[in-house]
Amino acid sequence: MAGAPRAPILLILFLCIIWTSTVMLMVTATSAESSSSVEENCTMMMKYKDPKQPINIRMKDLMSRMTLAEKIAQMTQIDRASATPEVMRNYSLGSLLSGGGSLPMTNANVEDWVKMVNEFQKGSLSSRLGIPMLYGIDAVHGHNNVYKATIFPHNVGLGVTRDPDLVKRIGAATALEVRATGIPYVFAPCIAVCRDPRWGRCYESYSEDHKIVQQMTEIISGLQGELPTNSTNGVPYVAGKNKVAACAKHFVGDGGTTEGINENNTVIDWHGLLNIHMPAYYNSIIKGVSTIMVSYSSLNGVKMHANYDLVTRFLKDTLKFRGFVISDWAGIDKITTPVKANYTYSVQAGISAGIDMVMVPFNHTEFIDILTGLVNDNVIPMSRIDDAVRRILRVKFTMGLFENPLADLSMVDQVGSQAHRDLAREAVRKSLVLLKNGNNTDSPLLPLPRNPNRILVAGTHANNLGYQCGGWTISWQGLSGNNHTSGTTILNAISTAVDPSTEIIYSENPEADFVKSAKLSYAIVVVGEFPYAETAGDNLNLTIPEPGLSTISNVCESVKCVVILISGRPLVIEPYLSSMDALVAAWLPGSEGQGVADALFGDYGFTGKLARTWFRTVDQLPMNVGDSHYDPLFPFGFGLTTQPVLGSS
Ligand code: GLC
């Protein structure tokens, strides 16, 4: 339970109540002004509730009122599945989250989300000091947990665009959809610099080149709002109710783990770290990013969740980051091997390293009890607790959470709006990379004729919204099928693009004989990786999963074909390239498949340039632009272009 209030505060409150009652009794016809002045006087007694007070004054006033229990509770984040409004009231926990796929219910609509978040928040507001909780969610390519939200291309495709303004607009659209559901905080952007495509999270990385990742931090300005010019460097900033607090992750070097093994060890010297994995954090802090999430990985054998030198001495003391540092999901548990072998040590190491908020994410009492014991035993100084709580409160006050803790349904129409879907469609177009267009002797195949007699659309990924969205969509690992959310599959987009007179034959995996006999003008083959997230995506051989390779072979050996590859990274393609007439890397385009058809049929030209090196064989990995030994199939920056067909769009 929250600690008993200290006597002076009780006395002040008691006097406040006596005073209010006395005034009310003395003035029989109390005018509006006198009662409001009493109210104001009471608020003046609690400066932290007064929005006219400077934030530092509000923080100081509130912290002076908080018990140790309330301070440690603010450092505690649990998943919504473990929370109740009563827990929020009794403990005054600082934050809740939806982990990947943690929904109010299947196909929850916007109203369901708002209702859920508000119920938890009302619990927090009824706590002794009424500190609002901060609800966070992984909106990493749109509001991807939410049914019928706009699903934007994953970062691996956005990096190809090299368009900071585009990602800023995507950030702004995402913020509107997230706020529509009552949520003010997102665990995005991932600013990992993926240096090995065997890493299961490589699609969450914008590029192997830190300069592109730095450009893409512009999404923070979209999510949080543009930092006012007179802002102090490193101070968090969120521009009100249409914007959300962002989270640059995962600090630091997550994309450099050995052989791309997720949550493993990044071996790199200080120069390499500062040149490759750190620069995007400079940009994020300059843009006022509110929070930074620590990586599961280790740096030269030291767990990042226990890395005082980098989290406190460098990020906080040197870079002057003034927001709060949050752990990853059960991240402190993984400080030890085996996981949670010594939780007391994990809590001590994580908090001492400089973590301010712990994504526990289930057993809040265990975490709170252990941390309380460490403070009472003087193992962790009160100054560390106060630093953490000050940072958390700074974000909450800055973003106006005390003034606007509850959501309404005024933004319902933002979720999956046509304007956002059009923006996503633009992003899909710009994310495509044309790797081959016709064999040397032939004229280019793309843009495709719109009015052929008969075409074949084939492949497991041609008519599967779940596959084209990839991981972190509706569920943590992603899904298969077209009924988990709404959008346009690539097949639907093609059907809309071609002339009504054209006959379209669709088959996931047609037999070669059928293709030979079908008298086709051309074929479009859409194949690739099946959805995955995090460690489930770690892959040492990077081949196109079956039946994709069979489909390519069955189709492309007997008809002109363009292959569209849906993947979170470059895959082994060289052995099959000669059989294809054209090849497009579409990455994980999201819900708006029309963007693929727009380029295929010439409404728009192909413009994308690789933001990742396309290797020949996995034996070459890791291989990145600038390496001394560099022999790719398609180099970083490669991409063929086509011109829009005049009068077609
Ligand atoms: C996950 C991821 C992190 C995410 C967090 C909350 O394990 O590592 O990127 O923000 O948990 O879902």
XYZ file of C-alpha atoms and ligand atoms in Angstrom:
661
model
C 0.000 0.000 0.000
C 1.147 3.601 -0.480
C 3.002 4.801 2.630
C 1.084 6.743 5.335
C 1.180 10.494 4.594
C 3.608 12.454 6.731
C 2.089 14.467 9.600
C 2.788 17.959 8.179
C 1.003 17.175 4.942
C -1.930 15.714 6.898
C -2.041 18.804 9.075
C -1.985 21.094 5.999
C -4.748 19.113 4.361
C -6.746 19.131 7.626
C -6.338 22.914 7.934
C -7.293 23.244 4.282
C -10.519 21.341 4.904
C -11.292 23.345 8.095
C -10.554 26.592 6.254
C -12.771 25.658 3.328
C -15.644 24.671 5.611
C -15.277 27.856 7.700
C -15.304 30.091 4.651
C -18.292 28.284 3.222
C -20.177 28.606 6.552
C -19.309 32.316 7.005
C -20.442 33.342 3.560
C -24.062 32.245 3.216
C -24.460 33.407 -0.400
C -21.134 32.112 -1.586
C -20.394 33.715 -4.958
C -18.600 31.774 -7.645
C -15.521 33.940 -7.154
C -15.133 33.188 -3.411
C -15.537 29.416 -3.833
C -13.088 29.381 -6.727
C -10.606 31.428 -4.697
C -10.880 28.815 -1.951
C -10.317 26.140 -4.543
C -7.371 28.072 -5.884
C -5.988 28.442 -2.383
C -6.218 24.704 -1.910
C -4.540 24.103 -5.234
C -1.889 26.584 -4.226
C -1.360 24.318 -1.247
C -0.599 21.578 -3.847
C 1.547 23.402 -6.403
C 2.122 20.239 -8.417
C -1.503 20.369 -9.491
C -1.240 23.930 -10.714
C -0.428 24.085 -14.467
C 0.533 27.724 -14.062
C 3.491 26.725 -11.926
C 6.868 26.074 -13.627
C 7.502 22.368 -14.143
C 10.498 22.334 -11.825
C 8.350 23.826 -9.046
C 5.637 21.243 -9.661
C 8.176 18.406 -9.647
C 9.791 19.639 -6.434
C 6.426 20.088 -4.725
C 5.172 16.655 -5.737
C 8.391 14.865 -4.823
C 8.330 16.517 -1.405
C 4.970 14.874 -0.827
C 5.840 11.401 -2.099
C 6.673 8.479 0.165
C 9.426 6.039 -0.785
C 6.715 3.549 -1.752
C 5.101 6.059 -4.101
C 8.463 6.946 -5.642
C 9.380 3.330 -6.313
C 5.889 2.686 -7.680
C 6.435 5.422 -10.268
C 9.504 3.477 -11.453
C 7.334 0.396 -12.023
C 5.681 -0.544 -15.325
C 3.510 -3.654 -15.772
C 1.537 -5.124 -18.646
C -2.179 -4.365 -18.744
C -2.862 -8.076 -18.289
C -1.471 -7.884 -14.755
C -3.196 -4.651 -13.767
C -6.533 -3.590 -12.301
C -7.814 -0.104 -11.445
C -7.505 -1.117 -7.790
C -3.808 -1.964 -8.204
C -3.302 1.403 -9.901
C -5.048 3.201 -7.025
C -3.384 1.270 -4.216
C 0.154 1.404 -5.591
C 0.150 4.499 -7.838
C 2.200 2.592 -10.434
C 3.961 4.880 -12.894
C 3.079 3.104 -16.115
C 1.250 0.327 -17.905
C 1.957 -1.171 -21.301
C 0.498 -3.365 -23.956
C 3.194 -5.835 -24.909
C 2.977 -7.122 -28.473
C -0.576 -8.420 -28.951
C -1.747 -7.465 -25.427
C -5.226 -6.186 -26.374
C -8.427 -5.415 -24.430
C -9.962 -8.203 -26.531
C -9.670 -9.703 -30.030
C -10.536 -7.143 -32.712
C -10.905 -4.504 -29.996
C -12.244 -1.291 -31.504
C -11.151 2.233 -30.628
C -13.877 2.599 -28.024
C -12.681 -0.597 -26.296
C -9.138 0.788 -26.094
C -10.221 4.169 -24.751
C -12.470 2.529 -22.165
C -9.691 0.222 -20.977
C -7.020 2.920 -20.697
C -9.406 5.324 -18.951
C -10.446 2.731 -16.383
C -6.838 2.133 -15.397
C -6.186 5.874 -15.361
C -9.151 6.571 -13.095
C -7.614 4.083 -10.685
C -4.348 6.019 -10.748
C -6.098 9.371 -10.353
C -7.868 8.076 -7.237
C -4.550 7.271 -5.549
C -3.399 9.422 -2.630
C -1.549 11.963 -4.785
C -3.475 11.321 -8.000
C -0.371 10.946 -10.202
C -1.557 9.897 -13.694
C -0.051 6.734 -15.141
C 1.630 6.657 -18.567
C 0.316 3.958 -20.922
C 2.853 2.711 -23.495
C 2.587 0.508 -26.608
C 4.756 -0.641 -29.508
C 3.446 1.477 -32.356
C 6.464 0.637 -34.502
C 4.902 0.774 -37.976
C 1.643 2.559 -37.312
C -0.596 1.629 -34.409
C 0.088 -1.978 -35.261
C -1.658 -3.702 -32.329
C -4.981 -2.101 -33.185
C -7.645 -3.611 -35.439
C -8.096 -1.568 -38.648
C -5.304 0.853 -37.849
C -3.077 1.973 -40.716
C -0.051 -0.330 -40.998
C 2.928 1.488 -42.483
C 5.969 -0.207 -44.044
C 8.435 -1.509 -41.499
C 11.631 0.511 -41.002
C 13.652 -1.678 -43.395
C 11.524 -0.213 -46.207
C 11.324 3.345 -44.855
C 15.110 3.595 -44.805
C 15.081 3.005 -48.572
C 13.087 6.224 -49.070
C 15.777 8.405 -47.460
C 12.865 10.834 -46.966
C 12.869 12.501 -43.502
C 9.734 14.496 -44.305
C 7.867 11.309 -45.201
C 8.743 9.611 -41.912
C 7.883 12.765 -39.992
C 4.425 12.662 -41.579
C 4.192 8.971 -40.710
C 5.096 9.812 -37.109
C 2.390 12.476 -36.956
C -0.223 10.108 -38.407
C 0.828 7.372 -36.004
C 0.561 9.758 -33.055
C -3.012 10.642 -34.033
C -4.032 6.970 -34.292
C -2.348 6.111 -30.995
C -3.936 9.065 -29.178
C -7.322 8.131 -30.653
C -7.134 4.963 -28.565
C -6.278 6.913 -25.396
C -2.570 6.049 -25.391
C 0.099 8.819 -24.999
C 3.376 6.858 -25.251
C 4.993 4.636 -27.896
C 8.085 2.419 -27.790
C 9.323 3.805 -31.097
C 11.420 4.477 -33.113
C 13.836 1.593 -33.158
C 17.097 3.275 -34.205
C 19.156 0.111 -34.343
C 21.835 0.025 -37.022
C 21.502 -3.567 -38.221
C 24.913 -4.777 -39.361
C 23.969 -8.390 -40.048
C 20.707 -9.414 -41.807
C 20.758 -12.734 -39.973
C 19.409 -10.716 -36.975
C 15.708 -11.376 -36.443
C 15.076 -7.665 -35.785
C 16.845 -6.350 -38.864
C 13.547 -5.206 -40.379
C 13.091 -2.868 -37.388
C 16.300 -1.106 -38.443
C 16.198 1.660 -41.068
C 19.630 0.857 -42.469
C 23.138 -0.546 -42.052
C 24.298 3.053 -42.556
C 23.976 5.210 -39.432
C 23.560 8.318 -41.595
C 20.235 7.037 -42.910
C 19.161 6.048 -39.388
C 20.046 9.554 -38.226
C 17.881 11.020 -41.021
C 14.980 8.784 -40.005
C 14.983 10.077 -36.407
C 12.849 12.836 -37.913
C 9.975 10.481 -37.090
C 10.421 11.647 -33.475
C 9.432 15.162 -34.508
C 6.335 13.663 -36.086
C 5.465 11.592 -33.041
C 6.232 14.221 -30.356
C 6.008 17.495 -32.298
C 8.723 19.905 -33.376
C 10.955 21.023 -30.512
C 10.518 24.775 -29.863
C 13.667 26.641 -30.930
C 14.357 27.935 -27.424
C 14.330 24.471 -25.863
C 17.163 23.252 -23.669
C 19.124 20.385 -25.218
C 18.174 16.962 -23.955
C 14.913 17.980 -22.303
C 11.924 15.811 -23.276
C 9.175 17.421 -25.327
C 5.631 16.424 -26.333
C 3.437 19.021 -28.028
C 0.084 18.239 -26.467
C -2.863 15.927 -26.961
C -2.276 15.077 -30.637
C 1.269 13.953 -30.007
C 2.832 11.112 -28.035
C 5.985 10.551 -26.019
C 8.500 8.575 -28.086
C 11.191 6.063 -27.157
C 14.500 5.683 -28.997
C 15.572 2.058 -28.739
C 17.491 -0.124 -27.960
C 20.420 1.612 -26.320
C 23.054 0.810 -27.543
C 24.518 -1.416 -30.216
C 21.580 -3.836 -30.480
C 22.059 -4.096 -34.253
C 25.660 -5.128 -33.983
C 25.307 -8.428 -32.149
C 27.619 -11.242 -33.205
C 26.262 -13.123 -36.239
C 22.996 -11.285 -35.733
C 22.136 -13.437 -32.750
C 19.379 -11.529 -30.966
C 20.094 -10.240 -27.435
C 23.699 -11.376 -27.823
C 27.058 -9.650 -27.580
C 28.208 -6.680 -29.652
C 31.981 -6.689 -29.912
C 33.208 -3.255 -31.020
C 35.701 -0.631 -29.904
C 34.736 2.796 -28.597
C 35.459 4.443 -31.934
C 33.250 1.978 -33.786
C 30.452 2.350 -31.245
C 30.484 6.128 -31.481
C 30.682 6.041 -35.276
C 28.054 3.430 -36.027
C 25.587 2.777 -33.192
C 25.570 6.038 -31.205
C 24.979 8.873 -33.733
C 21.209 8.401 -34.027
C 20.944 8.858 -30.251
C 22.526 12.296 -30.619
C 19.820 13.225 -33.141
C 17.080 11.725 -30.967
C 18.152 13.665 -27.872
C 18.470 16.891 -29.870
C 14.902 16.302 -31.078
C 13.726 16.031 -27.457
C 13.016 12.309 -27.329
C 11.164 11.652 -24.074
C 12.465 8.177 -23.272
C 15.231 5.770 -24.261
C 14.958 1.987 -23.924
C 17.957 -0.108 -22.972
C 18.998 -3.034 -25.160
C 18.915 -6.670 -24.057
C 22.285 -7.104 -25.734
C 25.720 -6.852 -24.184
C 28.555 -4.585 -25.226
C 31.932 -6.306 -25.155
C 30.529 -8.744 -22.599
C 28.778 -6.194 -20.335
C 24.988 -6.388 -20.255
C 23.557 -3.051 -21.365
C 20.915 -3.311 -18.628
C 23.756 -3.215 -16.092
C 26.013 -0.783 -17.942
C 26.537 2.234 -15.681
C 29.270 3.695 -17.895
C 27.005 3.943 -20.921
C 23.581 4.500 -19.361
C 24.566 6.984 -16.665
C 28.011 8.340 -17.350
C 27.609 8.664 -21.114
C 23.874 8.947 -21.921
C 22.854 11.001 -18.873
C 26.026 12.797 -17.820
C 27.766 13.332 -21.170
C 24.875 13.538 -23.660
C 22.726 15.311 -21.016
C 19.663 13.178 -21.735
C 16.950 14.515 -19.384
C 14.053 12.166 -20.153
C 13.765 8.747 -18.567
C 15.527 5.474 -19.327
C 13.250 2.424 -19.451
C 14.260 -1.233 -19.386
C 13.153 -3.676 -22.001
C 10.510 -6.338 -21.238
C 11.896 -8.224 -18.211
C 15.211 -6.786 -19.290
C 16.738 -6.696 -15.807
C 15.866 -10.377 -15.317
C 18.221 -11.152 -18.220
C 21.179 -9.464 -16.545
C 21.918 -12.853 -15.041
C 22.389 -16.217 -16.712
C 20.193 -18.146 -16.274
C 17.470 -15.506 -16.466
C 16.343 -14.189 -13.062
C 18.900 -16.364 -11.286
C 19.342 -13.569 -8.741
C 16.557 -10.997 -8.999
C 17.816 -8.911 -6.100
C 21.109 -8.526 -7.924
C 19.277 -7.756 -11.176
C 17.260 -4.983 -9.536
C 20.335 -3.548 -7.883
C 22.445 -3.703 -11.064
C 19.743 -2.301 -13.322
C 18.703 0.615 -11.118
C 22.302 1.409 -10.174
C 23.258 1.442 -13.883
C 20.740 4.233 -14.413
C 17.486 2.580 -15.455
C 14.666 4.842 -14.252
C 11.588 2.771 -15.105
C 11.487 -1.027 -15.111
C 9.245 -2.901 -17.547
C 8.783 -5.625 -14.958
C 6.264 -6.574 -16.572
C 4.173 -8.858 -14.329
C 5.070 -9.142 -10.637
C 5.116 -5.531 -9.463
C 5.064 -6.400 -5.732
C 8.231 -8.482 -6.025
C 10.072 -5.671 -7.812
C 8.782 -2.984 -5.429
C 9.620 -5.013 -2.316
C 13.157 -5.799 -3.486
C 13.949 -2.241 -4.521
C 12.492 -0.898 -1.268
C 14.742 -3.256 0.649
C 17.810 -2.167 -1.321
C 17.071 1.484 -0.519
C 16.329 0.823 3.165
C 19.590 -1.142 3.398
C 21.456 1.795 1.794
C 22.559 -0.399 -1.107
C 20.856 1.991 -3.514
C 21.013 5.664 -2.474
C 17.864 7.784 -2.294
C 19.549 10.131 -4.774
C 19.263 7.422 -7.474
C 15.558 6.968 -6.735
C 14.987 10.725 -6.811
C 16.844 11.044 -10.135
C 14.626 8.355 -11.663
C 11.362 9.802 -10.306
C 12.346 13.330 -11.301
C 12.910 12.178 -14.882
C 9.615 10.274 -15.001
C 7.679 13.229 -13.590
C 9.454 15.627 -15.961
C 8.090 13.637 -18.918
C 4.599 13.432 -17.398
C 4.438 17.144 -16.599
C 5.991 18.183 -19.930
C 3.474 16.225 -21.976
C 0.519 17.641 -20.013
C -0.503 14.287 -18.596
C -1.622 15.857 -15.295
C -3.908 18.239 -17.173
C -5.218 15.692 -19.690
C -5.002 12.235 -18.131
C -8.175 10.857 -19.676
C -9.038 10.270 -23.324
C -12.291 10.878 -25.168
C -13.656 9.560 -28.448
C -13.056 12.760 -30.396
C -10.297 11.202 -32.539
C -11.971 7.903 -33.416
C -11.988 8.715 -37.122
C -8.203 8.996 -37.191
C -7.691 5.238 -36.902
C -7.204 3.810 -40.385
C -8.307 7.101 -41.983
C -8.091 7.391 -45.765
C -5.543 10.188 -45.417
C -3.276 7.907 -43.383
C -3.779 5.018 -45.796
C -2.853 7.296 -48.684
C 0.289 8.291 -46.788
C 1.127 4.625 -46.215
C 0.580 3.945 -49.922
C 3.047 6.720 -50.768
C 5.541 5.200 -48.345
C 5.121 1.755 -49.949
C 5.807 3.154 -53.414
C 8.934 4.947 -52.237
C 10.201 1.921 -50.302
C 10.294 -0.460 -53.290
C 13.658 -1.277 -54.852
C 13.754 -2.453 -58.480
C 16.689 -4.876 -58.651
C 16.173 -6.300 -62.160
C 14.079 -5.134 -65.105
C 14.392 -7.318 -68.204
C 17.301 -9.470 -69.253
C 20.154 -7.887 -71.170
C 18.719 -8.778 -74.551
C 15.097 -7.863 -73.759
C 13.303 -4.550 -73.349
C 12.398 -3.804 -69.728
C 9.373 -5.681 -68.411
C 8.265 -2.896 -66.054
C 6.096 -0.880 -66.060
C 3.679 -3.684 -66.937
C 0.994 -3.281 -69.605
C -2.379 -2.588 -68.020
C -4.574 -4.389 -70.501
C -3.086 -7.776 -71.268
C -5.390 -10.555 -72.223
C -4.587 -12.921 -69.361
C -2.159 -12.742 -66.444
C -1.210 -14.995 -63.553
C -0.763 -13.726 -60.015
C 0.970 -16.392 -57.935
C 2.661 -16.885 -54.603
C 1.859 -17.281 -50.917
C 2.247 -13.556 -50.291
C 0.048 -12.273 -53.155
C -3.200 -12.342 -51.203
C -2.186 -12.332 -47.546
C -2.427 -9.088 -45.560
C -0.767 -10.653 -42.535
C 2.278 -11.705 -44.555
C 2.694 -8.301 -46.197
C 2.559 -6.595 -42.773
C 5.037 -8.913 -41.068
C 5.768 -9.159 -37.358
C 4.499 -6.677 -34.732
C 1.087 -6.628 -36.385
C -2.048 -7.349 -34.292
C 0.039 -9.978 -32.505
C 3.679 -9.912 -31.464
C 4.829 -12.446 -34.085
C 2.429 -11.315 -36.807
C -0.294 -13.400 -38.427
C -1.472 -15.013 -41.660
C -4.665 -14.121 -43.459
C -6.888 -11.198 -44.372
C -9.337 -11.030 -41.476
C -7.077 -9.858 -38.638
C -7.185 -6.229 -39.776
C -8.095 -4.211 -42.855
C -6.077 -3.165 -45.871
C -5.390 -4.030 -49.500
C -3.501 -7.126 -50.558
C -1.162 -6.976 -53.537
C -3.568 -9.181 -55.498
C -6.453 -6.797 -54.770
C -4.277 -3.893 -55.836
C -3.348 -5.585 -59.120
C -7.001 -6.419 -59.801
C -7.875 -2.749 -59.421
C -4.967 -1.565 -61.546
C -5.423 -3.673 -64.692
C -8.067 -3.132 -67.328
C -11.420 -4.757 -66.553
C -11.060 -6.801 -69.715
C -7.932 -8.497 -68.413
C -8.402 -12.013 -67.075
C -6.509 -12.568 -63.796
C -5.707 -16.110 -62.723
C -4.649 -16.383 -59.064
C -2.864 -19.400 -57.636
C -0.690 -19.602 -54.530
C 1.587 -22.278 -55.966
C 0.642 -23.302 -59.529
C 2.043 -26.418 -61.228
C 4.559 -25.796 -64.027
C 2.382 -27.611 -66.572
C -0.554 -25.406 -65.800
C 1.545 -22.290 -66.303
C 2.893 -23.617 -69.600
C -0.607 -24.223 -70.957
C -2.319 -21.106 -69.632
C -1.403 -18.766 -72.537
C -0.373 -15.943 -70.227
C 0.817 -12.449 -71.171
C 2.959 -12.269 -68.040
C 3.014 -13.405 -64.377
C 3.478 -11.625 -61.074
C 4.974 -13.850 -58.355
C 4.714 -12.609 -54.761
C 6.685 -14.724 -52.277
C 8.878 -14.241 -49.231
C 9.350 -14.614 -45.504
C 6.567 -15.529 -43.111
C 6.024 -13.128 -40.203
C 8.352 -13.182 -37.201
C 9.602 -10.932 -34.413
C 12.808 -10.779 -32.380
C 14.642 -14.049 -31.759
C 12.107 -16.015 -33.811
C 13.504 -14.198 -36.809
C 17.151 -15.091 -36.274
C 18.176 -16.986 -39.405
C 21.584 -18.224 -40.522
C 20.787 -19.331 -44.086
C 18.435 -16.569 -45.308
C 16.878 -18.583 -48.122
C 13.474 -17.797 -49.568
C 11.151 -20.118 -47.645
C 9.266 -22.765 -49.572
C 6.982 -22.906 -51.428
C 8.331 -19.572 -52.687
C 11.287 -21.022 -54.572
C 9.088 -23.682 -56.192
C 6.596 -21.058 -57.291
C 9.350 -18.947 -58.840
C 10.624 -21.996 -60.711
C 7.200 -23.284 -61.831
C 6.121 -19.891 -63.107
C 9.208 -18.112 -64.371
C 10.542 -20.974 -66.471
C 7.714 -20.657 -68.970
C 6.335 -17.095 -68.871
C 7.658 -13.567 -68.455
C 7.617 -12.954 -64.715
C 8.239 -10.246 -62.184
C 9.044 -11.510 -58.694
C 8.033 -9.345 -55.736
C 9.955 -10.343 -52.615
C 8.232 -9.727 -49.260
C 10.973 -9.932 -46.617
C 12.449 -8.246 -43.585
C 15.918 -8.222 -45.191
C 17.925 -9.266 -48.241
C 17.699 -13.027 -48.928
C 19.695 -15.471 -51.064
C 18.511 -14.700 -54.598
C 21.508 -15.016 -56.944
C 20.897 -18.655 -58.004
C 17.382 -17.781 -59.184
C 17.954 -14.338 -60.653
C 18.484 -15.490 -64.242
C 15.058 -17.150 -64.306
C 13.339 -13.863 -63.428
C 12.593 -11.128 -65.913
C 12.195 -8.569 -63.146
C 12.739 -8.472 -59.393
C 11.332 -6.026 -56.826
C 12.309 -5.893 -53.150
C 9.093 -4.797 -51.367
C 10.298 -5.518 -47.800
C 7.308 -5.536 -45.380
C 4.968 -2.986 -47.001
C 2.083 -3.091 -44.519
C -1.646 -2.689 -45.142
C -1.579 -0.594 -48.311
C -0.680 -3.001 -51.114
C -1.784 -0.493 -53.755
C 1.619 1.143 -53.380
C 3.141 -1.935 -55.062
C 0.704 -1.815 -57.990
C 1.254 1.937 -58.400
C 4.873 1.295 -59.376
C 4.320 -2.011 -61.195
C 1.912 -0.406 -63.670
C 3.630 2.956 -63.976
C 1.398 5.331 -62.041
C 4.655 6.157 -60.328
C 8.256 5.320 -61.137
C 10.508 3.102 -59.070
C 12.847 5.372 -57.081
C 14.062 3.357 -54.080
C 17.760 2.712 -53.455
C 19.008 -0.112 -51.228
C 19.605 0.931 -47.620
C 21.167 -2.464 -47.033
C 23.831 -4.378 -48.910
C 22.388 -7.322 -50.840
C 24.876 -10.161 -50.295
C 25.574 -13.067 -52.661
C 25.942 -15.778 -50.002
C 25.572 -15.818 -46.234
C 29.225 -16.827 -45.967
C 30.015 -13.210 -46.754
C 28.177 -11.906 -43.663
C 28.519 -9.545 -41.976
C 29.262 -7.331 -45.018
C 28.393 -3.644 -44.979
C 29.032 -0.657 -47.206
C 32.524 0.659 -46.583
C 33.983 -2.719 -45.676
C 37.387 -3.380 -47.226
C 36.205 -6.710 -48.675
C 32.938 -5.851 -50.404
C 31.535 -8.109 -53.147
C 27.728 -7.839 -53.036
C 25.165 -9.030 -55.538
C 23.573 -5.579 -55.326
C 25.552 -2.859 -53.515
C 24.239 -0.438 -50.920
C 22.536 2.410 -52.812
C 21.598 0.264 -55.828
C 18.158 0.572 -57.392
C 16.897 0.732 -60.977
C 14.425 3.450 -61.873
C 11.447 3.676 -64.196
C 9.502 6.675 -65.408
C 5.799 7.091 -64.689
C 3.611 6.229 -67.683
C 2.146 9.553 -68.790
C -1.562 9.899 -68.227
C -1.737 6.690 -66.227
C -2.457 8.057 -62.729
C 10.111 -6.366 -26.541
C 11.092 -5.571 -27.385
C 10.928 -4.076 -27.275
C 9.487 -3.732 -26.969
C 9.147 -4.308 -25.600
C 7.688 -4.052 -25.215
O 10.718 -7.516 -26.036
O 12.473 -5.864 -27.213
O 11.358 -3.522 -28.517
O 9.307 -2.324 -26.962
O 9.415 -5.694 -25.518
O 6.833 -4.774 -26.062
